[in-house]
Structure formats: structure tokens, C-alpha cells
Amino acid sequence: MIKHIQADVVIIGGGTGGCAAALGAARSGKSVVMTEAYDWIGGQLTSQVVPPDENRWIEQFGCTASYRTYRNSVRDYYRRMFPLTEQARARAAFNPGNAWVSRLSHEPRTALAVLRDMLAPYVHSGRLQIWNGYKPVHAETDGDDVISVTVCGGNGEHLVLTGGYFLDATEEGDVLPLAGVEYVTGAESASETGERHALAGPANPQDMQAFTHCLAVDYTEGENFTINKPKEYEFWKNYQADFWPAKQLSWTVTSPSTLAPVTYVLLPAEGANPLFTYRRLADRSNFQPGTYKEDISVVNWPQNDYWLGSIIDVSPEERRRHLESAKQLSLSLLYWMQTEAPRKDGGTGYPGLRPRPDVTGAPDGLAQAPYIRESRRIRAEFTILEQHLSPVDRPDGQAEKYTDTIGIGSYRIDLHPSTALRTFIDIPSLPFQIPLGALIPVRVNNLIPAAKNIGTTHITNGCYRLHPVEWNIGEAAGMLAAFCLDNKIKPREVRNSPEQLKSFQTRLRNNGFELEWPSIGAV
């Protein structure tokens, strides 16, 4: 069956950037239709089970007002719905999971509830339609304009979506090849970009960051929740990459910043660097006794990064194979921990590790979707390079300042091992701005990237890919589409007209965007 739907703004992909884009466009008075491939909207925050990675100043500044609303709403959700301890309830910077890499580590179900609430006024009024379970399969174009995008549901139903603007907020930039939009994948050559950490030889479009299929677990000492032996277990048990200090299934991994071996433990009682609290989603000490029987954690660790192949621009068979092997890696890590992992007390295995499918909304406790770190990237009017924000290249200690700024972000240039079997690149960066030029394709008029698919490089994607930055990009993309419709102009005309650019930036500021950083140093 084919259904036709028209809206002012069509958003393909309901992840973190897609939800923010829908918020920005609908708040601006436009009719919006948003599609999402998975059961849950929210992307990184929900279906991928990755709580926020954020800048160190996030409690004071460094995000849009709506992202701050999201953060506050997560805390309010717990304060309203859960029996917290008095200490947790009173803590302004309450961190539900008390993870040591996230200031707001929380369950994906909480994120989903908050996102639905934030979008509810527009859904209830009919301004925003959300279609879950639909993937883009076709696009129609006319010259430099996108005319329609067709998405297909699991039941075989096709939706033909038409509108004034199309926002690609998918996790992998899926609309770009369908609509013939010029794009880049993988690692560029230093001869092309001049970046210190780009490839010394030719560009490699298939050299991309590892992706991870996350897994939610809890742990009860003395219990036995051992899963069936995964079919690829023997492979992963014996696999060791040339750049890795030990077997893949081991407590010893590579330190991202020093590249020296570092050894972790599983549980806090066993010593320093406990992996269980690394991305813990719920710390039961924050809640009244009996609320949570055990802490809940997400396994998103170096040991289950999957780098043996790309899933972008490969055959369907190869894509399916790598997606399945990434799941097998995570399940094999769990089985190894349950049965063979060495314990600090001299024993072997932690059979009390229990997968939590109720937490993830998917079988085996696996996330509904893989955590994608690197997408297709548009060939943009302006491409963000390492030398625009690396302290080594910026002797004044300030990242490049952009007259067309539409937001700000900050994070280290953090690249996980790549599908070309290259190790981490983890180096400092300076707090940066998001230039509008990175959201404007070199040719196409009415498609706007709204996630990790903007004009970055393989290197700078490493710091532009995190939650508050993706949110800012998506929200700005939604507002840009609305602004262009209101003024009957194209995005490139907004950027290249000082008057229109100033007007758009004023609209952003009036909606709680921070367009420049105060004076602060590298991260």
C-alpha cells in the first residue's frame, strides 16, 4: 500500500538530531512529518542506549535552551516518578546512574518518556506526525531540488513524503545517496585537508570509526544468568588486533589518549577503573531501598567496539554480516564475563550478570540499534578541519570563529579504532562553533543535514558527533528550514546575505541558542 503525506518539513530519522529538528521546525509554526526506523525515537539516547557525552561546562552553558530543558526534564522525571533518597533529590546536578563518563547517565526509557513529552504539544495539535518503523528507500529529485522521499515500513507500507524541505537526520546519512547529494565517507587524505591526523596516503572511503552494539545488564552475586554460548564465541575469544595489547575478550585494552595498555576490573569493589560503573544507567544508592534490586549498566566498552568492517556503502549481504557480528561480539563479551573472565578474588566468571531486554526494548538485552559514530557527510559549502579547532594549530588558544555560527560545542577529538584497523586518535580540541556553511550542500537546495552528516572530516567528526552538538545541529536545521520557508529563500542565501544571516541568528538567540563561547581553554 502507498500513502502520500505532505508537510512543510520532512525529517527522515527520529534520533537525537531528528527530535531536535522536529522541535525546532514545529515550534516555528511549520507542519512536520518525522520518520524513524526503530521502535523508539531518540537515537543515541534511546534505541542505541548511549547516555549523554557532554562538555565539562554543561551544567552552566554549552548547549541550546531546549537541550537544557531535556536535561532538566530527565532529572524532574526521576524526582516526580521515583522514590529518591533525600540526598539525591536535593542534588542540583543529580546523576541517576553516577557514571564516571556522563554527568547525566540515565535509562533509555527515561529519555524516551522525556522526548515524547517535549514533542507532545505538536503531536497532539497535529502539527507533527511521527512514523516509527519506516526506513528511506527512494527519493525523487528535479535538478537541484528534492521532490519526495519514500519510506517503507515493516508491514510493506510505503509513505511518499513531499514537502518544502527535507532533513536527513538518519544515523548514517541514508538520504544522501538516494537523493544524489554529494557526500564523503571514511578518512580523507592529508594532501586534501592538510590535517595533521589525516591519512598520509590516499583517502580511504571505507576507513570509518568502529560502531558498537550496546548491551544492558545488571549483576547479582550468587545468581546464574549465563546465556547460551554465542555462535561466534570461539572467534571472538581468540581474536586480537595487531594494534591491541591483548585478546579482544580481556580486561586489558588500549588507553585512547596514551595508547598504552590499561587494565580494568568489572566491579567497584575490585579496585580502580570498574567497567560496570563506566556507563552505569541506574545507581540504586540514589533511590529508596527496594526501588532497584541491582544497579543497571550498559556495556559500551572498548572490548565491544566492532572494527572488522564498514556497514556504509557496502553490499546488503556484507552489511548484514557486520551488523550480526557486532551483536555476536557483544554477546560473546557477556558470555566470556559470565563464564571465563578472571576475577580479583581468584575465581572465574560472573554468572550473576543478567541481560536486561526490558531496559533496551530488544531481545537479549541488546540495544535496538547499533551505536553509529561516523556517518556519510555532505560535501558542504564549508568543511570543518582539524586546524580550525586543534590547540596545536591555534596559537591564540581559540578555535576558528565563524561569522555564520549557529551554535557551539566542545569535546575532545575522540576517534575509536577504525575499520582500516587503525588505533584510537584521541587528542585535545578547543571549544568550537558550528558554522552554518557545514549544513549547506554544495549543490542541492532543499536538503539539510540534521545529525552527524554535516560538513566535517573523519577527524573533526570525532568531536562534532556527541549528543548536545547533534541536538544543536538538528534544532538549527529545523529552524533553518522554517526560516527559509518564511522568507522564501534558500539556505545558502541565508548564509551569504549578511542581513538574512543576522536575522536568522537573532531568531536562534531568541530561541535559546548560544552562538559563541566565553573565554575558556582546550578540553
Short mmCIF file of C-alpha atoms in Angstrom, two decimals:
data_model
loop_
_atom_site.label_atom_id
_atom_site.label_comp_id
_atom_site.label_asym_id
_atom_site.label_seq_id
_atom_site.Cartn_x
_atom_site.Cartn_y
_atom_site.Cartn_z
CA MET A 1 0.00 0.00 0.00
CA ILE A 2 1.18 3.52 -0.79
CA LYS A 3 0.21 6.55 1.26
CA HIS A 4 1.04 10.16 0.35
CA ILE A 5 1.82 12.68 3.11
CA GLN A 6 2.69 16.32 2.64
CA ALA A 7 4.30 18.65 5.20
CA ASP A 8 6.29 21.85 5.24
CA VAL A 9 9.29 19.98 6.64
CA VAL A 10 10.05 16.28 6.16
CA ILE A 11 12.52 14.78 8.63
CA ILE A 12 13.95 11.35 7.85
CA GLY A 13 15.38 9.89 11.05
CA GLY A 14 13.99 10.40 14.54
CA GLY A 15 17.23 10.18 16.50
CA THR A 16 18.70 12.85 18.75
CA GLY A 17 19.14 15.31 15.88
CA GLY A 18 15.80 14.39 14.32
CA CYS A 19 13.85 15.02 17.52
CA ALA A 20 15.58 18.37 17.97
CA ALA A 21 14.86 19.23 14.33
CA ALA A 22 11.18 18.40 14.78
CA LEU A 23 11.10 20.59 17.86
CA GLY A 24 12.74 23.49 16.04
CA ALA A 25 10.55 23.29 12.95
CA ALA A 26 7.24 22.67 14.75
CA ARG A 27 7.93 25.38 17.32
CA SER A 28 8.47 27.71 14.35
CA GLY A 29 4.91 27.04 13.19
CA LYS A 30 5.59 24.54 10.40
CA SER A 31 3.85 21.25 9.71
CA VAL A 32 6.31 18.41 10.18
CA VAL A 33 6.45 14.70 9.45
CA MET A 34 9.26 12.68 11.05
CA THR A 35 10.04 9.05 10.32
CA GLU A 36 12.20 6.72 12.40
CA ALA A 37 13.50 3.25 11.55
CA TYR A 38 13.27 1.86 15.08
CA ASP A 39 10.53 1.46 17.68
CA TRP A 40 11.83 4.34 19.79
CA ILE A 41 12.61 7.90 18.79
CA GLY A 42 15.78 9.34 20.30
CA GLY A 43 18.68 7.54 18.61
CA GLN A 44 21.79 7.66 20.78
CA LEU A 45 19.72 8.48 23.86
CA THR A 46 17.25 5.63 23.47
CA SER A 47 17.47 2.92 20.80
CA GLN A 48 21.28 2.92 20.91
CA VAL A 49 21.40 3.01 24.76
CA VAL A 50 24.14 5.64 24.99
CA PRO A 51 23.64 8.22 27.76
CA PRO A 52 24.94 11.72 27.02
CA ASP A 53 28.59 12.52 26.44
CA GLU A 54 28.85 16.24 27.12
CA ASN A 55 31.26 19.12 27.62
CA ARG A 56 32.62 19.85 31.08
CA TRP A 57 30.66 23.11 31.42
CA ILE A 58 27.29 21.63 30.50
CA GLU A 59 25.67 22.45 33.86
CA GLN A 60 26.28 26.17 33.24
CA PHE A 61 26.47 26.69 29.47
CA GLY A 62 27.40 24.99 26.21
CA CYS A 63 24.08 23.86 24.72
CA THR A 64 20.76 25.14 23.41
CA ALA A 65 17.93 26.04 25.78
CA SER A 66 15.86 23.09 24.58
CA TYR A 67 18.70 20.64 25.28
CA ARG A 68 18.90 22.15 28.77
CA THR A 69 15.15 21.60 29.06
CA TYR A 70 15.76 17.98 28.11
CA ARG A 71 18.42 17.61 30.81
CA ASN A 72 16.28 19.27 33.46
CA SER A 73 13.28 17.19 32.44
CA VAL A 74 15.24 13.96 32.88
CA ARG A 75 16.02 14.95 36.46
CA ASP A 76 12.46 16.12 37.04
CA TYR A 77 11.15 12.81 35.72
CA TYR A 78 13.09 10.92 38.36
CA ARG A 79 12.09 13.39 41.08
CA ARG A 80 8.41 13.07 40.13
CA MET A 81 8.19 9.37 39.40
CA PHE A 82 10.79 7.66 41.60
CA PRO A 83 11.33 7.40 45.36
CA LEU A 84 14.74 9.07 45.53
CA THR A 85 16.85 9.39 48.63
CA GLU A 86 16.76 12.85 50.18
CA GLN A 87 20.39 13.39 49.20
CA ALA A 88 19.73 12.53 45.56
CA ARG A 89 16.56 14.61 45.41
CA ALA A 90 18.36 17.66 46.76
CA ARG A 91 21.34 17.38 44.43
CA ALA A 92 21.06 20.02 41.68
CA ALA A 93 23.36 18.04 39.38
CA PHE A 94 21.63 14.74 40.14
CA ASN A 95 23.14 11.94 38.04
CA PRO A 96 20.80 8.91 38.08
CA GLY A 97 23.49 6.41 37.16
CA ASN A 98 26.50 8.13 38.72
CA ALA A 99 28.52 7.02 35.70
CA TRP A 100 32.07 8.28 35.52
CA VAL A 101 31.87 9.38 31.86
CA SER A 102 28.44 11.03 31.85
CA ARG A 103 27.06 13.81 34.04
CA LEU A 104 23.51 12.69 33.29
CA SER A 105 23.62 8.94 32.83
CA HIS A 106 20.06 7.65 32.67
CA GLU A 107 17.94 4.83 31.30
CA PRO A 108 16.80 4.94 27.65
CA ARG A 109 13.19 4.54 28.79
CA THR A 110 13.50 7.79 30.72
CA ALA A 111 14.96 9.53 27.67
CA LEU A 112 12.09 8.23 25.56
CA ALA A 113 9.47 9.48 28.02
CA VAL A 114 11.04 12.94 28.15
CA LEU A 115 11.39 13.27 24.37
CA ARG A 116 7.79 12.21 23.85
CA ASP A 117 6.67 14.79 26.40
CA MET A 118 8.69 17.55 24.74
CA LEU A 119 7.14 16.78 21.36
CA ALA A 120 3.64 16.09 22.70
CA PRO A 121 2.14 19.58 22.16
CA TYR A 122 2.95 19.41 18.44
CA VAL A 123 1.86 15.78 18.08
CA HIS A 124 -1.44 16.40 19.86
CA SER A 125 -2.17 19.51 17.82
CA GLY A 126 -1.49 17.61 14.58
CA ARG A 127 1.42 19.81 13.59
CA LEU A 128 3.88 16.92 13.95
CA GLN A 129 3.38 13.36 12.70
CA ILE A 130 5.81 10.65 13.84
CA TRP A 131 6.02 7.37 11.93
CA ASN A 132 8.08 4.67 13.67
CA GLY A 133 9.40 1.61 11.86
CA TYR A 134 9.96 3.29 8.49
CA LYS A 135 13.23 3.38 6.54
CA PRO A 136 14.03 5.54 3.50
CA VAL A 137 14.16 3.55 0.26
CA HIS A 138 13.79 6.06 -2.58
CA ALA A 139 13.98 9.77 -3.39
CA GLU A 140 12.75 11.79 -6.35
CA THR A 141 14.65 14.87 -7.45
CA ASP A 142 14.26 17.61 -10.03
CA GLY A 143 17.60 19.16 -10.83
CA ASP A 144 18.99 20.58 -7.58
CA ASP A 145 15.80 20.04 -5.57
CA VAL A 146 14.42 17.04 -3.71
CA ILE A 147 10.78 16.43 -4.61
CA SER A 148 9.90 13.46 -2.39
CA VAL A 149 11.34 10.75 -0.18
CA THR A 150 9.69 7.35 0.10
CA VAL A 151 9.98 5.33 3.29
CA CYS A 152 8.97 1.73 3.81
CA GLY A 153 7.54 0.15 6.95
CA GLY A 154 7.99 -3.36 8.21
CA ASN A 155 4.50 -4.21 7.01
CA GLY A 156 5.44 -3.26 3.45
CA GLU A 157 3.53 0.02 3.53
CA HIS A 158 5.19 2.85 1.64
CA LEU A 159 4.85 6.51 2.56
CA VAL A 160 5.64 9.02 -0.16
CA LEU A 161 6.62 12.20 1.66
CA THR A 162 6.59 15.58 -0.03
CA GLY A 163 7.47 18.96 1.42
CA GLY A 164 9.36 22.19 1.10
CA TYR A 165 12.45 20.97 2.95
CA PHE A 166 13.91 17.54 3.62
CA LEU A 167 16.14 16.98 6.64
CA ASP A 168 18.41 13.94 6.72
CA ALA A 169 18.62 13.06 10.40
CA THR A 170 19.39 9.37 9.87
CA GLU A 171 22.28 7.80 11.73
CA GLU A 172 24.22 7.04 8.54
CA GLY A 173 23.14 9.82 6.17
CA ASP A 174 20.86 7.43 4.31
CA VAL A 175 19.02 10.05 2.27
CA LEU A 176 22.19 11.43 0.70
CA PRO A 177 22.80 8.60 -1.81
CA LEU A 178 19.09 8.20 -2.51
CA ALA A 179 18.78 11.86 -3.49
CA GLY A 180 22.11 12.06 -5.29
CA VAL A 181 23.55 14.52 -2.78
CA GLU A 182 27.33 14.81 -2.99
CA TYR A 183 28.93 13.29 0.11
CA VAL A 184 32.11 11.88 1.63
CA THR A 185 32.74 8.78 3.72
CA GLY A 186 35.72 7.50 5.65
CA ALA A 187 39.13 9.05 6.08
CA GLU A 188 40.41 11.88 3.93
CA SER A 189 43.99 12.28 2.76
CA ALA A 190 46.23 14.86 4.43
CA SER A 191 47.08 16.09 0.94
CA GLU A 192 43.43 17.09 0.58
CA THR A 193 42.64 18.53 4.01
CA GLY A 194 46.05 19.50 5.42
CA GLU A 195 45.09 17.91 8.73
CA ARG A 196 47.86 16.58 10.97
CA HIS A 197 45.99 13.36 11.72
CA ALA A 198 44.50 12.68 8.27
CA LEU A 199 45.84 9.75 6.25
CA ALA A 200 49.37 10.16 4.93
CA GLY A 201 48.45 8.30 1.75
CA PRO A 202 45.31 8.29 -0.40
CA ALA A 203 41.86 8.81 1.08
CA ASN A 204 40.05 5.65 2.16
CA PRO A 205 36.25 5.93 1.96
CA GLN A 206 35.84 2.64 3.87
CA ASP A 207 38.10 3.68 6.79
CA MET A 208 35.50 4.62 9.43
CA GLN A 209 35.21 4.58 13.20
CA ALA A 210 34.15 1.38 14.90
CA PHE A 211 30.50 1.05 15.78
CA THR A 212 29.16 -0.73 18.87
CA HIS A 213 26.08 -2.80 19.58
CA CYS A 214 25.48 -1.90 23.21
CA LEU A 215 24.05 -4.26 25.82
CA ALA A 216 22.24 -3.51 29.11
CA VAL A 217 22.96 -5.68 32.17
CA ASP A 218 22.64 -5.83 35.91
CA TYR A 219 24.59 -8.00 38.36
CA THR A 220 23.60 -10.15 41.34
CA GLU A 221 26.35 -12.05 43.12
CA GLY A 222 25.46 -15.71 43.65
CA GLU A 223 22.91 -15.88 40.82
CA ASN A 224 23.37 -17.58 37.46
CA PHE A 225 22.04 -15.93 34.32
CA THR A 226 24.53 -17.47 31.89
CA ILE A 227 23.33 -17.15 28.31
CA ASN A 228 23.72 -19.76 25.60
CA LYS A 229 27.17 -19.80 24.05
CA PRO A 230 27.09 -17.33 21.10
CA LYS A 231 27.80 -18.88 17.73
CA GLU A 232 30.85 -16.64 17.09
CA TYR A 233 32.24 -17.01 20.61
CA GLU A 234 35.32 -19.03 19.70
CA PHE A 235 36.31 -16.46 17.08
CA TRP A 236 36.00 -13.51 19.43
CA LYS A 237 37.63 -15.36 22.32
CA ASN A 238 40.76 -15.87 20.20
CA TYR A 239 40.74 -12.64 18.18
CA GLN A 240 43.39 -9.99 18.79
CA ALA A 241 44.01 -7.00 16.52
CA ASP A 242 47.62 -6.10 15.74
CA PHE A 243 47.22 -2.73 17.45
CA TRP A 244 45.54 -4.16 20.58
CA PRO A 245 47.52 -5.21 23.69
CA ALA A 246 45.54 -8.38 24.48
CA LYS A 247 42.76 -10.62 23.22
CA GLN A 248 39.51 -8.82 22.41
CA LEU A 249 37.80 -10.57 25.33
CA SER A 250 40.09 -9.36 28.10
CA TRP A 251 40.22 -6.79 30.89
CA THR A 252 43.28 -5.19 29.21
CA VAL A 253 42.66 -2.61 26.48
CA THR A 254 44.37 0.35 24.87
CA SER A 255 44.17 3.75 26.57
CA PRO A 256 42.65 6.08 23.95
CA SER A 257 44.83 9.08 24.80
CA THR A 258 48.19 7.44 25.60
CA LEU A 259 47.83 4.22 23.54
CA ALA A 260 49.41 2.36 26.47
CA PRO A 261 47.79 -0.81 27.84
CA VAL A 262 45.34 -0.27 30.70
CA THR A 263 43.68 -2.98 32.75
CA TYR A 264 40.15 -2.62 34.09
CA VAL A 265 38.11 -4.53 36.64
CA LEU A 266 34.40 -5.27 36.43
CA LEU A 267 33.02 -4.21 39.81
CA PRO A 268 33.72 -1.20 42.05
CA ALA A 269 34.68 -3.46 44.98
CA GLU A 270 37.51 -4.92 42.90
CA GLY A 271 39.54 -1.73 42.51
CA ALA A 272 40.10 1.26 40.26
CA ASN A 273 38.56 1.68 36.79
CA PRO A 274 35.48 -0.54 37.24
CA LEU A 275 33.77 -1.01 33.90
CA PHE A 276 30.36 -1.63 35.45
CA THR A 277 30.13 2.00 36.61
CA TYR A 278 31.70 3.42 33.44
CA ARG A 279 28.28 3.98 31.82
CA ARG A 280 26.02 2.89 34.65
CA LEU A 281 22.40 3.83 33.90
CA ALA A 282 20.88 3.47 37.37
CA ASP A 283 22.73 3.60 40.69
CA ARG A 284 20.42 2.08 43.28
CA SER A 285 22.07 4.17 46.04
CA ASN A 286 20.20 7.17 44.56
CA PHE A 287 16.85 5.50 45.25
CA GLN A 288 14.91 4.37 48.30
CA PRO A 289 15.64 0.74 49.28
CA GLY A 290 13.73 -1.75 47.15
CA THR A 291 13.35 0.51 44.11
CA TYR A 292 16.13 -1.13 42.15
CA LYS A 293 17.24 -4.61 43.19
CA GLU A 294 20.58 -4.01 41.46
CA ASP A 295 22.37 -1.28 39.53
CA ILE A 296 21.86 -1.26 35.75
CA SER A 297 24.75 -0.65 33.38
CA VAL A 298 25.32 -0.51 29.65
CA VAL A 299 28.17 -2.41 28.04
CA ASN A 300 29.64 0.19 25.70
CA TRP A 301 33.30 -0.50 26.30
CA PRO A 302 36.48 -0.84 24.21
CA GLN A 303 36.01 -4.61 24.22
CA ASN A 304 32.81 -4.49 22.14
CA ASP A 305 33.83 -1.87 19.59
CA TYR A 306 33.39 -3.53 16.19
CA TRP A 307 36.01 -2.57 13.59
CA LEU A 308 36.18 -5.54 11.23
CA GLY A 309 34.17 -3.84 8.50
CA SER A 310 32.03 -0.90 7.48
CA ILE A 311 28.26 -1.05 7.12
CA ILE A 312 28.06 2.03 4.89
CA ASP A 313 28.16 1.79 1.09
CA VAL A 314 28.72 -1.96 1.08
CA SER A 315 26.55 -4.75 -0.29
CA PRO A 316 23.43 -5.70 1.69
CA GLU A 317 24.99 -9.08 2.45
CA GLU A 318 28.19 -7.54 3.83
CA ARG A 319 26.21 -5.03 5.86
CA ARG A 320 24.08 -7.78 7.42
CA ARG A 321 27.19 -9.81 8.21
CA HIS A 322 28.90 -6.97 10.05
CA LEU A 323 25.76 -5.97 11.94
CA GLU A 324 25.30 -9.57 13.09
CA SER A 325 28.97 -9.93 14.03
CA ALA A 326 28.78 -6.77 16.14
CA LYS A 327 25.88 -8.30 18.06
CA GLN A 328 27.85 -11.53 18.39
CA LEU A 329 30.82 -9.60 19.75
CA SER A 330 28.71 -8.01 22.50
CA LEU A 331 27.04 -11.31 23.38
CA SER A 332 30.43 -13.06 23.34
CA LEU A 333 31.81 -10.44 25.72
CA LEU A 334 28.88 -11.07 28.04
CA TYR A 335 29.32 -14.87 27.85
CA TRP A 336 33.08 -14.53 28.49
CA MET A 337 32.41 -12.36 31.52
CA GLN A 338 29.83 -14.83 32.80
CA THR A 339 31.99 -17.94 32.31
CA GLU A 340 35.71 -17.32 31.83
CA ALA A 341 36.68 -13.83 32.93
CA PRO A 342 39.31 -13.79 35.69
CA ARG A 343 38.08 -12.35 38.98
CA LYS A 344 40.08 -10.37 41.52
CA ASP A 345 39.22 -12.97 44.17
CA GLY A 346 40.96 -15.66 42.12
CA GLY A 347 37.77 -17.18 40.73
CA THR A 348 36.47 -17.28 37.20
CA GLY A 349 33.35 -15.76 35.68
CA TYR A 350 30.49 -13.55 36.81
CA PRO A 351 27.37 -15.64 36.08
CA GLY A 352 25.30 -13.10 38.01
CA LEU A 353 25.49 -10.71 35.03
CA ARG A 354 21.97 -10.59 33.64
CA PRO A 355 20.96 -9.13 30.27
CA ARG A 356 18.07 -6.63 30.53
CA PRO A 357 15.86 -6.64 27.42
CA ASP A 358 13.24 -4.67 29.37
CA VAL A 359 15.72 -1.79 29.59
CA THR A 360 16.58 -1.78 25.88
CA GLY A 361 13.27 -2.82 24.34
CA ALA A 362 15.02 -5.52 22.29
CA PRO A 363 15.91 -9.22 22.67
CA ASP A 364 18.92 -10.43 24.69
CA GLY A 365 19.37 -7.03 26.33
CA LEU A 366 20.95 -5.73 23.15
CA ALA A 367 20.16 -2.20 22.01
CA GLN A 368 17.53 -1.88 19.29
CA ALA A 369 20.10 -0.16 17.07
CA PRO A 370 23.88 -0.11 16.75
CA TYR A 371 25.67 2.95 18.09
CA ILE A 372 26.97 4.68 14.96
CA ARG A 373 29.90 7.06 15.46
CA GLU A 374 30.50 8.09 11.86
CA SER A 375 28.05 8.84 9.07
CA ARG A 376 28.13 9.84 5.46
CA ARG A 377 28.99 13.56 5.41
CA ILE A 378 27.74 16.10 2.90
CA ARG A 379 30.16 17.91 0.65
CA ALA A 380 29.39 21.27 2.16
CA GLU A 381 29.89 24.93 1.35
CA PHE A 382 32.29 24.89 4.30
CA THR A 383 34.14 21.87 5.72
CA ILE A 384 35.37 21.91 9.33
CA LEU A 385 39.03 20.84 9.55
CA GLU A 386 41.31 19.79 12.38
CA GLN A 387 43.28 23.03 12.04
CA HIS A 388 40.11 25.01 12.81
CA LEU A 389 39.98 23.71 16.39
CA SER A 390 43.16 21.86 17.40
CA PRO A 391 45.19 23.75 20.04
CA VAL A 392 48.37 22.72 18.20
CA ASP A 393 47.17 24.68 15.18
CA ARG A 394 45.64 27.59 17.10
CA PRO A 395 48.43 29.53 18.85
CA ASP A 396 45.96 32.08 20.22
CA GLY A 397 44.13 29.31 22.12
CA GLN A 398 40.84 29.98 20.34
CA ALA A 399 39.08 27.83 17.76
CA GLU A 400 38.15 29.40 14.42
CA LYS A 401 35.42 31.98 14.81
CA TYR A 402 32.65 31.80 12.23
CA THR A 403 30.53 34.76 11.21
CA ASP A 404 27.81 32.22 10.31
CA THR A 405 27.80 30.47 13.70
CA ILE A 406 24.58 28.63 14.59
CA GLY A 407 25.68 27.10 17.88
CA ILE A 408 28.56 25.81 19.95
CA GLY A 409 30.02 22.55 21.17
CA SER A 410 33.02 21.06 22.88
CA TYR A 411 34.57 17.62 23.12
CA ARG A 412 37.94 16.03 22.53
CA ILE A 413 38.69 14.76 19.03
CA ASP A 414 37.78 11.22 20.00
CA LEU A 415 38.07 8.61 17.25
CA HIS A 416 37.69 4.95 18.13
CA PRO A 417 39.65 2.27 16.23
CA SER A 418 38.78 2.21 12.58
CA THR A 419 37.68 -0.33 10.02
CA ALA A 420 41.13 0.02 8.41
CA LEU A 421 42.49 -1.45 11.66
CA ARG A 422 43.98 1.81 12.91
CA THR A 423 44.01 2.52 16.62
CA PHE A 424 42.47 5.41 18.60
CA ILE A 425 43.01 9.06 17.77
CA ASP A 426 42.19 10.94 20.96
CA ILE A 427 43.59 14.47 21.14
CA PRO A 428 42.53 17.82 22.62
CA SER A 429 40.32 20.31 20.85
CA LEU A 430 39.26 23.85 21.62
CA PRO A 431 35.61 24.76 22.33
CA PHE A 432 34.17 25.36 18.89
CA GLN A 433 31.31 26.95 16.99
CA ILE A 434 29.06 25.21 14.47
CA PRO A 435 29.20 27.06 11.14
CA LEU A 436 26.05 27.28 9.03
CA GLY A 437 28.17 26.56 5.94
CA ALA A 438 28.72 23.00 7.20
CA LEU A 439 24.94 22.39 6.92
CA ILE A 440 24.63 23.55 3.31
CA PRO A 441 25.25 21.06 0.49
CA VAL A 442 27.39 22.34 -2.37
CA ARG A 443 24.57 21.88 -4.86
CA VAL A 444 21.22 20.67 -3.54
CA ASN A 445 18.89 23.46 -2.42
CA ASN A 446 16.33 21.96 -0.06
CA LEU A 447 18.07 19.13 1.79
CA ILE A 448 19.66 19.93 5.15
CA PRO A 449 21.75 17.53 7.26
CA ALA A 450 20.45 17.31 10.82
CA ALA A 451 22.72 14.87 12.63
CA LYS A 452 26.33 13.66 12.25
CA ASN A 453 26.21 14.11 8.47
CA ILE A 454 27.33 17.76 8.27
CA GLY A 455 30.50 19.01 6.57
CA THR A 456 33.11 17.64 8.93
CA THR A 457 36.06 15.39 8.14
CA HIS A 458 36.83 11.95 9.54
CA ILE A 459 38.94 13.79 12.13
CA THR A 460 36.59 16.59 13.16
CA ASN A 461 33.60 14.27 13.19
CA GLY A 462 35.32 12.92 16.30
CA CYS A 463 34.28 15.99 18.31
CA TYR A 464 31.11 17.07 16.46
CA ARG A 465 29.33 13.71 16.91
CA LEU A 466 28.23 13.92 20.57
CA HIS A 467 24.74 14.38 21.97
CA PRO A 468 24.47 18.15 22.68
CA VAL A 469 26.18 19.02 19.39
CA GLU A 470 23.93 16.70 17.37
CA TRP A 471 20.94 18.24 19.16
CA ASN A 472 22.13 21.76 18.30
CA ILE A 473 22.69 20.78 14.67
CA GLY A 474 19.25 19.20 14.39
CA GLU A 475 17.40 22.02 16.10
CA ALA A 476 19.18 24.62 13.95
CA ALA A 477 18.37 22.60 10.81
CA GLY A 478 14.68 22.57 11.71
CA MET A 479 14.68 26.28 12.35
CA LEU A 480 16.65 26.95 9.17
CA ALA A 481 14.03 25.14 7.10
CA ALA A 482 11.29 27.19 8.76
CA PHE A 483 13.20 30.45 8.26
CA CYS A 484 13.73 29.71 4.58
CA LEU A 485 10.04 28.92 4.11
CA ASP A 486 9.03 32.09 5.91
CA ASN A 487 11.33 34.25 3.80
CA LYS A 488 11.12 32.32 0.52
CA ILE A 489 14.89 31.97 0.29
CA LYS A 490 17.38 29.11 0.16
CA PRO A 491 19.79 28.11 2.96
CA ARG A 492 22.83 29.30 1.00
CA GLU A 493 21.16 32.70 0.61
CA VAL A 494 20.78 32.88 4.39
CA ARG A 495 24.48 32.25 4.82
CA ASN A 496 25.63 34.57 2.04
CA SER A 497 23.38 37.55 2.85
CA PRO A 498 24.62 39.48 5.92
CA GLU A 499 21.11 40.81 6.53
CA GLN A 500 19.41 37.41 6.34
CA LEU A 501 22.17 35.75 8.36
CA LYS A 502 21.82 38.31 11.11
CA SER A 503 18.05 37.85 11.12
CA PHE A 504 18.38 34.06 11.35
CA GLN A 505 20.98 34.26 14.12
CA THR A 506 18.68 36.62 16.03
CA ARG A 507 15.90 34.05 15.73
CA LEU A 508 18.27 31.39 17.07
CA ARG A 509 19.32 33.54 20.00
CA ASN A 510 15.70 34.35 20.79
CA ASN A 511 15.08 30.61 20.98
CA GLY A 512 17.89 29.98 23.43
CA PHE A 513 20.86 29.19 21.18
CA GLU A 514 24.34 30.05 22.40
CA LEU A 515 26.34 31.17 19.36
CA GLU A 516 29.71 31.86 20.94
CA TRP A 517 31.75 30.60 23.88
CA PRO A 518 33.05 32.61 26.80
CA SER A 519 36.83 32.57 27.11
CA ILE A 520 37.84 29.01 28.08
CA GLY A 521 40.63 26.59 27.19
CA ALA A 522 41.15 23.28 25.45
CA VAL A 523 39.44 20.04 26.51
#
